[in-house]
XYZ file of C-alpha atoms in Angstrom:
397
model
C 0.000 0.000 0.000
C 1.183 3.376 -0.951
C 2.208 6.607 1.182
C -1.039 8.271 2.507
C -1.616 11.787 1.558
C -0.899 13.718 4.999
C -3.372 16.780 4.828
C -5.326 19.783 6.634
C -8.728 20.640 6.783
C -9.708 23.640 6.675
C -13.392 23.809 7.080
C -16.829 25.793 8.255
C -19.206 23.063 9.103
C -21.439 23.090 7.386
C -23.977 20.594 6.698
C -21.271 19.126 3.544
C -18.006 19.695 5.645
C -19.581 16.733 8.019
C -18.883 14.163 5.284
C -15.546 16.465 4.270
C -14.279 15.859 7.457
C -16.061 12.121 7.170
C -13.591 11.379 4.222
C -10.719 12.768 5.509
C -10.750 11.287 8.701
C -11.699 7.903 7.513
C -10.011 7.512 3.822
C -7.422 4.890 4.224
C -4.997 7.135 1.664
C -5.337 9.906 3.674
C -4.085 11.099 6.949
C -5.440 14.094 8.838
C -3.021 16.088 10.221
C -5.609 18.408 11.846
C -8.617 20.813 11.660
C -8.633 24.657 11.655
C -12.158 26.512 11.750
C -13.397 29.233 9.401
C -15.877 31.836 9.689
C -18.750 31.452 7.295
C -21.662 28.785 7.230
C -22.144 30.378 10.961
C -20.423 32.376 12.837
C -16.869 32.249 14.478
C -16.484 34.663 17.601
C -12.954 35.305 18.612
C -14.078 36.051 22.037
C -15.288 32.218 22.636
C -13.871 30.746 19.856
C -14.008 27.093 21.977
C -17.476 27.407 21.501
C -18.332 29.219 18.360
C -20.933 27.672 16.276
C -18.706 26.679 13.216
C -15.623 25.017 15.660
C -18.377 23.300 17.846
C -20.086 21.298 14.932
C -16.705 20.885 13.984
C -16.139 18.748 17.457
C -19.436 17.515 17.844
C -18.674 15.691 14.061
C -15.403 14.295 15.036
C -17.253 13.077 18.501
C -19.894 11.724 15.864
C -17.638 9.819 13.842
C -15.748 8.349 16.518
C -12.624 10.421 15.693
C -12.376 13.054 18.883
C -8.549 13.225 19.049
C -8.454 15.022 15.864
C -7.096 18.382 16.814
C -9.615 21.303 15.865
C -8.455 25.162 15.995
C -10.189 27.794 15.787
C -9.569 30.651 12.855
C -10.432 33.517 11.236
C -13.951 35.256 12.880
C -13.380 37.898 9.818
C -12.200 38.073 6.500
C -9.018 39.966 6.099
C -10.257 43.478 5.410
C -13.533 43.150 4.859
C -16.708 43.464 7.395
C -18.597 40.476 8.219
C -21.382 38.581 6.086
C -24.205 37.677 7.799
C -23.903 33.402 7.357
C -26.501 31.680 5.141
C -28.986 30.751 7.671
C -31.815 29.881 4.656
C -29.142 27.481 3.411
C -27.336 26.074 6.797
C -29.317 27.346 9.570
C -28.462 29.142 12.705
C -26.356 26.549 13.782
C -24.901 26.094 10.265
C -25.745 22.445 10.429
C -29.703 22.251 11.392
C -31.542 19.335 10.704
C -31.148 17.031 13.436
C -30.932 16.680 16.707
C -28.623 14.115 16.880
C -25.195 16.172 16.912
C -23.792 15.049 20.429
C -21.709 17.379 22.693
C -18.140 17.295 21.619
C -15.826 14.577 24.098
C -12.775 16.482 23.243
C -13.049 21.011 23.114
C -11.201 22.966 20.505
C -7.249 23.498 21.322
C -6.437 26.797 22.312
C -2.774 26.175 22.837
C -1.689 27.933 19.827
C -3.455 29.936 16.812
C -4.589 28.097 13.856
C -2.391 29.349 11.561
C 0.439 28.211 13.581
C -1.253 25.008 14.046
C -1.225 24.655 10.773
C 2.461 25.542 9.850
C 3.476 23.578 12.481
C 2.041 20.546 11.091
C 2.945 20.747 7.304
C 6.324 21.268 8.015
C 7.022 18.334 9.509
C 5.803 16.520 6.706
C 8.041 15.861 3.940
C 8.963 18.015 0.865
C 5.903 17.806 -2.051
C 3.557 15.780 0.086
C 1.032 17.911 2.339
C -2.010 19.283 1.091
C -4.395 22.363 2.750
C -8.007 21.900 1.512
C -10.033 24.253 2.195
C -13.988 24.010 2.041
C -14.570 27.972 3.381
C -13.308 31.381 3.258
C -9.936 31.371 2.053
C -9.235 33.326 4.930
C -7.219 31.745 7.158
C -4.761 29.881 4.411
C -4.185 33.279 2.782
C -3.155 34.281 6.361
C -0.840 31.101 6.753
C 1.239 31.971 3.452
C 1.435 35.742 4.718
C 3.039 34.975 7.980
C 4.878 31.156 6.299
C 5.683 32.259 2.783
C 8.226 29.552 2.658
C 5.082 26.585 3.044
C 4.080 27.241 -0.010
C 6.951 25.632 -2.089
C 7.276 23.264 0.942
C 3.699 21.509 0.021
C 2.386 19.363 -2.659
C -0.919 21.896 -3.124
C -4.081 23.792 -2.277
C -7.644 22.044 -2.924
C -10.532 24.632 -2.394
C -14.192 24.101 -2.753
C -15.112 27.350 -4.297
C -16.437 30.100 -7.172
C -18.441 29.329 -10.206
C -17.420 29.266 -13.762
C -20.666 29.581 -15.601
C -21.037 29.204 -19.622
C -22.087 25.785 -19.467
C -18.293 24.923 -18.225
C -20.390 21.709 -17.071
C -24.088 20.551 -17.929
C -24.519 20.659 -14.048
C -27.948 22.211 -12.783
C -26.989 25.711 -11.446
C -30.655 26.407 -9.999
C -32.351 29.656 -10.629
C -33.616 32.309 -7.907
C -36.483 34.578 -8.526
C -36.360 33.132 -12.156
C -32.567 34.013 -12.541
C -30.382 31.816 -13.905
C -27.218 31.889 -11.781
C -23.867 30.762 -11.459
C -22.773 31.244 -8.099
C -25.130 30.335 -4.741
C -24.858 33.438 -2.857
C -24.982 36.092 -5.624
C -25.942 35.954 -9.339
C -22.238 35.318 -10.260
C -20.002 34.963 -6.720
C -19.813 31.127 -4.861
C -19.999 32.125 -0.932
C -16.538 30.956 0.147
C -14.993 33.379 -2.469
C -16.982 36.474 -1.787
C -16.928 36.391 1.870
C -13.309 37.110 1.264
C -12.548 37.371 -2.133
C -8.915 39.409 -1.356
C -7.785 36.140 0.318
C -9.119 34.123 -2.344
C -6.974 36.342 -4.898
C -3.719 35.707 -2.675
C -3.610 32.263 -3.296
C -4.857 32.156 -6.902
C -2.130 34.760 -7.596
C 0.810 33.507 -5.863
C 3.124 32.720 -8.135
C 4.199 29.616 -5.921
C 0.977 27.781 -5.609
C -0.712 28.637 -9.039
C 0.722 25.436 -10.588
C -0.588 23.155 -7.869
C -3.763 24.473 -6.671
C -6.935 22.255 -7.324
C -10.278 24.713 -7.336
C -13.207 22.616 -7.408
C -16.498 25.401 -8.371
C -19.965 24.835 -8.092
C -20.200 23.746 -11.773
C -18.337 20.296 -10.423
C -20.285 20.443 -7.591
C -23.754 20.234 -8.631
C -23.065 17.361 -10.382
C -22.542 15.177 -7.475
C -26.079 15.509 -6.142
C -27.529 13.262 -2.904
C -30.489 11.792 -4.924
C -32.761 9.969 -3.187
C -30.765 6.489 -4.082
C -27.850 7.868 -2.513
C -29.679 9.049 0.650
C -31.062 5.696 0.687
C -27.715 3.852 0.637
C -25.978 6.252 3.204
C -28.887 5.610 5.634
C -29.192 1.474 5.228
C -26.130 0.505 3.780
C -24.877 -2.117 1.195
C -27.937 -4.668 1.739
C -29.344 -7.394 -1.022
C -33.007 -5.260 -0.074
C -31.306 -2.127 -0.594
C -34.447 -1.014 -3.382
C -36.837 -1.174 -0.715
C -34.494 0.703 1.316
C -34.192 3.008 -0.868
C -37.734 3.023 -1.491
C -38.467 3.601 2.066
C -35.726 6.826 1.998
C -37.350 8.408 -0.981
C -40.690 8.253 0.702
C -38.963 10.250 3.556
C -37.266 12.763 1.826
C -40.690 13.257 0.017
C -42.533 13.953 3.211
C -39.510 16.444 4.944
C -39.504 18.144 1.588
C -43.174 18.820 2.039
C -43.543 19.788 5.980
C -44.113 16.517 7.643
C -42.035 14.864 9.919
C -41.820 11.541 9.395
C -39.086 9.667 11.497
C -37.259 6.599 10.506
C -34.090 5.159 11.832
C -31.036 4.097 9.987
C -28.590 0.926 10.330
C -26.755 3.207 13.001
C -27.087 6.542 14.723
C -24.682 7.663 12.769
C -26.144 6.890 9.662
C -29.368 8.668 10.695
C -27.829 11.873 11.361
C -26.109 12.050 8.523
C -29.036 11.513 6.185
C -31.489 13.818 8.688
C -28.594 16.625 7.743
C -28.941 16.078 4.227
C -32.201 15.999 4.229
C -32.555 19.469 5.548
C -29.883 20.268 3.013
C -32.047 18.671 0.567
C -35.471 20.931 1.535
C -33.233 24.309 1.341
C -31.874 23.657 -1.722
C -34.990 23.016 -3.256
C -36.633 25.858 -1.766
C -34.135 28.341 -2.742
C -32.740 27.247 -5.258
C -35.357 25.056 -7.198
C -33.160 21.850 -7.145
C -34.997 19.222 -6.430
C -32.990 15.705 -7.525
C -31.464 16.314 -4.131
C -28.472 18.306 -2.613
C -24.873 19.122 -3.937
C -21.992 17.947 -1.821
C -20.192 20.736 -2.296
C -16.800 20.138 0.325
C -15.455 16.447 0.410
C -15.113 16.478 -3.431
C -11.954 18.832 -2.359
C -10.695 16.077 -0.251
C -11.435 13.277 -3.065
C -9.284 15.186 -5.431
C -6.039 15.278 -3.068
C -6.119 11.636 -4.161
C -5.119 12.270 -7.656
C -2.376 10.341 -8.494
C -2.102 8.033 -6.054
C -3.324 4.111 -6.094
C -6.560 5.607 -4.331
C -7.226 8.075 -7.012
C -10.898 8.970 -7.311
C -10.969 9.981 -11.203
C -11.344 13.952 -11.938
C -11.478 14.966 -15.590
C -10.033 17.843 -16.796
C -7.930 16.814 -19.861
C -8.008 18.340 -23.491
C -8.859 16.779 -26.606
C -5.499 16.486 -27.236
C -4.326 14.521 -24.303
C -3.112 17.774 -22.055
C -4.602 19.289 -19.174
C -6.485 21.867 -18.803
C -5.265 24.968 -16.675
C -6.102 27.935 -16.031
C -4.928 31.627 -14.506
C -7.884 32.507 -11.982
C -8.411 35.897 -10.903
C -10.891 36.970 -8.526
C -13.418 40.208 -8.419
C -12.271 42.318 -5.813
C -14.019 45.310 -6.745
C -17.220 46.559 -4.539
C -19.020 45.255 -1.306
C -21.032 42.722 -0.343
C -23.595 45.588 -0.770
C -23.582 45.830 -4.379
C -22.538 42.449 -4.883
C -26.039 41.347 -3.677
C -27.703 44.156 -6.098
C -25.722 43.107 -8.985
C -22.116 43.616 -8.874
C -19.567 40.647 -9.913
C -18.039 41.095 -6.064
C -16.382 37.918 -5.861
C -16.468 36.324 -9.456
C -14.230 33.828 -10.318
C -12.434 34.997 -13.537
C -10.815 31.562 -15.107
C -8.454 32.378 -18.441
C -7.209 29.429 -20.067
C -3.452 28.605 -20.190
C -1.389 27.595 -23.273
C -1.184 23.995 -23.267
C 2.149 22.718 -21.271
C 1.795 25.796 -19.044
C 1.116 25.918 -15.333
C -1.993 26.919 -13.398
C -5.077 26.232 -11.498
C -6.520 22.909 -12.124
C -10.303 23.323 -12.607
C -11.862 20.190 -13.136
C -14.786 19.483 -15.507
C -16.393 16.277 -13.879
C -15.607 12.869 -11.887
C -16.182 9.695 -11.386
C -19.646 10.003 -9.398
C -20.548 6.430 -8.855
C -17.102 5.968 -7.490
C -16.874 8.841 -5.292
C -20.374 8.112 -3.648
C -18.932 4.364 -3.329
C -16.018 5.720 -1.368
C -17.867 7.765 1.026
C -20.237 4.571 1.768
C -16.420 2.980 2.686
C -15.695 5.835 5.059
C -18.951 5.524 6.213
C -18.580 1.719 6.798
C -15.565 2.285 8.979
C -16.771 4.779 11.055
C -19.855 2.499 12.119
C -17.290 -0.078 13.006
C -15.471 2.538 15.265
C -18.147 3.514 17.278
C -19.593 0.169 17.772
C -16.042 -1.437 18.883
C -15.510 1.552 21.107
C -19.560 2.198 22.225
C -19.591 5.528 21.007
C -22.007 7.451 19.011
């Protein structure tokens, strides 16, 4: 078996960063080196960071999952110069992950010991040369911060895989959802993804830096939305691999059906675990169709970050983003710095993602086009398999 891929999450759970953190925790090619906590889905207070929304559910997963001795720090309340955005409580809700009431109370609090970008630095650099990877499924914040204070990480790491910004012009036949009859490209504004314009100077900083362009990975919503939680998928997350998994399935859809009109209807999984997880997408599921008008079932926007770390390696989940020719696509990435949230919400391109194709053989962002679905849900079921068999050796969650 090869070398696993030693990595950091950055993350702002987050109804998706629960099965981010899921596949990075449990992956057998990955390691976790750690967890740092972002501003964004809900809020982060500096004043009681140990408890702020976004680095509790961060806990409270881990605790879920059977992983509590996975180091979580707290980050970034703010972007860098920018004023607060109020979080996207008709997407996440006020917790930033409502939907169940299953979330138990963390066994092991935030560390406080040290600040999260030092956390961080600290652990890539004992890694060796070309191997670590930062994803980040939030505000860019707190890595642009890291490479401002550790400019010398950035040639010391293998790359940067975000979960973030939009490309638009049918870059994929993904459904992009419409609001008030608008056909959109980003989720928060007409043409910005949330994680870029909440801070889209940080975002800029690490497109631009000269050091990481070659070997950042930016997955947008237009790879996203392709990997939607359909009510087959919901169905095998809650019951598992089973010979009666269509009536499973069956009995899932019929579920979803009722939470996406009003009615509670309650219905337990193979575990606890299981339940929870499905409850949260659920919830996810009803928002998304409410707001957005998608109704085949949720995007999981985050782990797909952490499933493309594993490019390359004998654990690869496939991405596609080669030419007709046989190259790879890459790209120079600028992002929309100009006006406020403000305007960006009446119109502005405030956070845009600006993607400009490079000359074949040249370096730059990867942006992939699509991936191996089928495969990727598969793997998550894995992860999913393994914690279950954690928390019933150790009688936890």
């Amino acid at each position: 078996m090869g070398r696993r891929v030693p990595i950091w999450l950055d993350c702002d759970p987050g109804h998706d960063d629960a099965f981010a953190i899921l596949l990075a925790a449990y992956h057998p090619g990955i390691q976790l080196l750690g967890i740092s906590t972002i501003f964004g889905n809900a809020p982060l207070d500096a004043a009681v960071a140990i408890n702020s929304k976004t680095t509790w559910n961060a806990t409270s997963i881990l605790t879920a999952i059977g992983k509590p001795n996975i180091p979580v720090y707290a980050g970034a309340p703010n972007a860098l110069i920018r004023p607060p955005l109020v979080p996207p409580t008709d997407i996440h809700g006020e917790t930033g992950i409502d939907g169940t009431d299953l979330l138990p109370r963390p066994l092991t609090p935030a560390n406080t010991s040290v600040s999260a970008v030092d956390a961080i630095a600290a652990a890539i650099i004992r890694t060796e040369p070309n191997t670590a990877w930062i994803v980040a499924t939030g505000a860019l914040t707190n890595v642009a911060s890291l490479f401002r204070a550790h400019p010398e990480l950035a040639s010391h790491m293998k790359g940067v895989s975000l979960m973030g910004g939009a490309i638009g012009g049918k870059f994929t036949g993904a459904i992009m959802g419409k609001v008030g009859n608008v056909e959109r490209m980003g989720n928060w504004t007409q043409f910005a993804e949330f994680n870029i314009l909440v801070d889209p100077e940080a975002a800029d900083e690490i497109f631009q830096n000269p050091v990481l362009k070659g070997k950042t990975t930016m997955i947008p919503l237009d790879v996203t939305h392709l990997v939607l939680a359909t009510q087959e998928v919901q169905g095998m997350l809650l019951f598992g691999r089973s010979s009666d998994g269509a009536a499973a399935w069956a009995g899932a859809s019929q579920w979803t059906r009722a939470e996406s009109e009003g009615e509670k209807r309650e219905i337990k999984g193979k575990t606890k675990l299981r339940t929870m997880l499905v409850e949260l997408l659920t919830f996810f599921a009803k928002t998304y169709t409410d707001v957005f008008g998608i109704t085949e079932g949720p995007p999981l926007h985050d782990p797909l970050a952490v499933a493309a770390v594993l490019t390359g390696t004998e654990w690869e989940i496939p991405f596609f983003d080669s030419t007709s020719s046989g190259g790879k696509e890459r790209y120079d990435v600028h992002v929309n710095t100009v006006g406020t949230h403000e305007e960006a919400r009446a119109g502005a391109e405030t956070g845009r993602t600006v993607p400009t194709l490079m000359p074949e053989g040249q370096e730059g962002t990867r942006i992939p086009r699509g991936l191996d679905i089928e495969m990727f849900w598969q793997v998550i079921e894995d992860c999913l398999e393994r914690a279950d068999e954690v928390n019933s050796k150790n009688g936890g969650f």
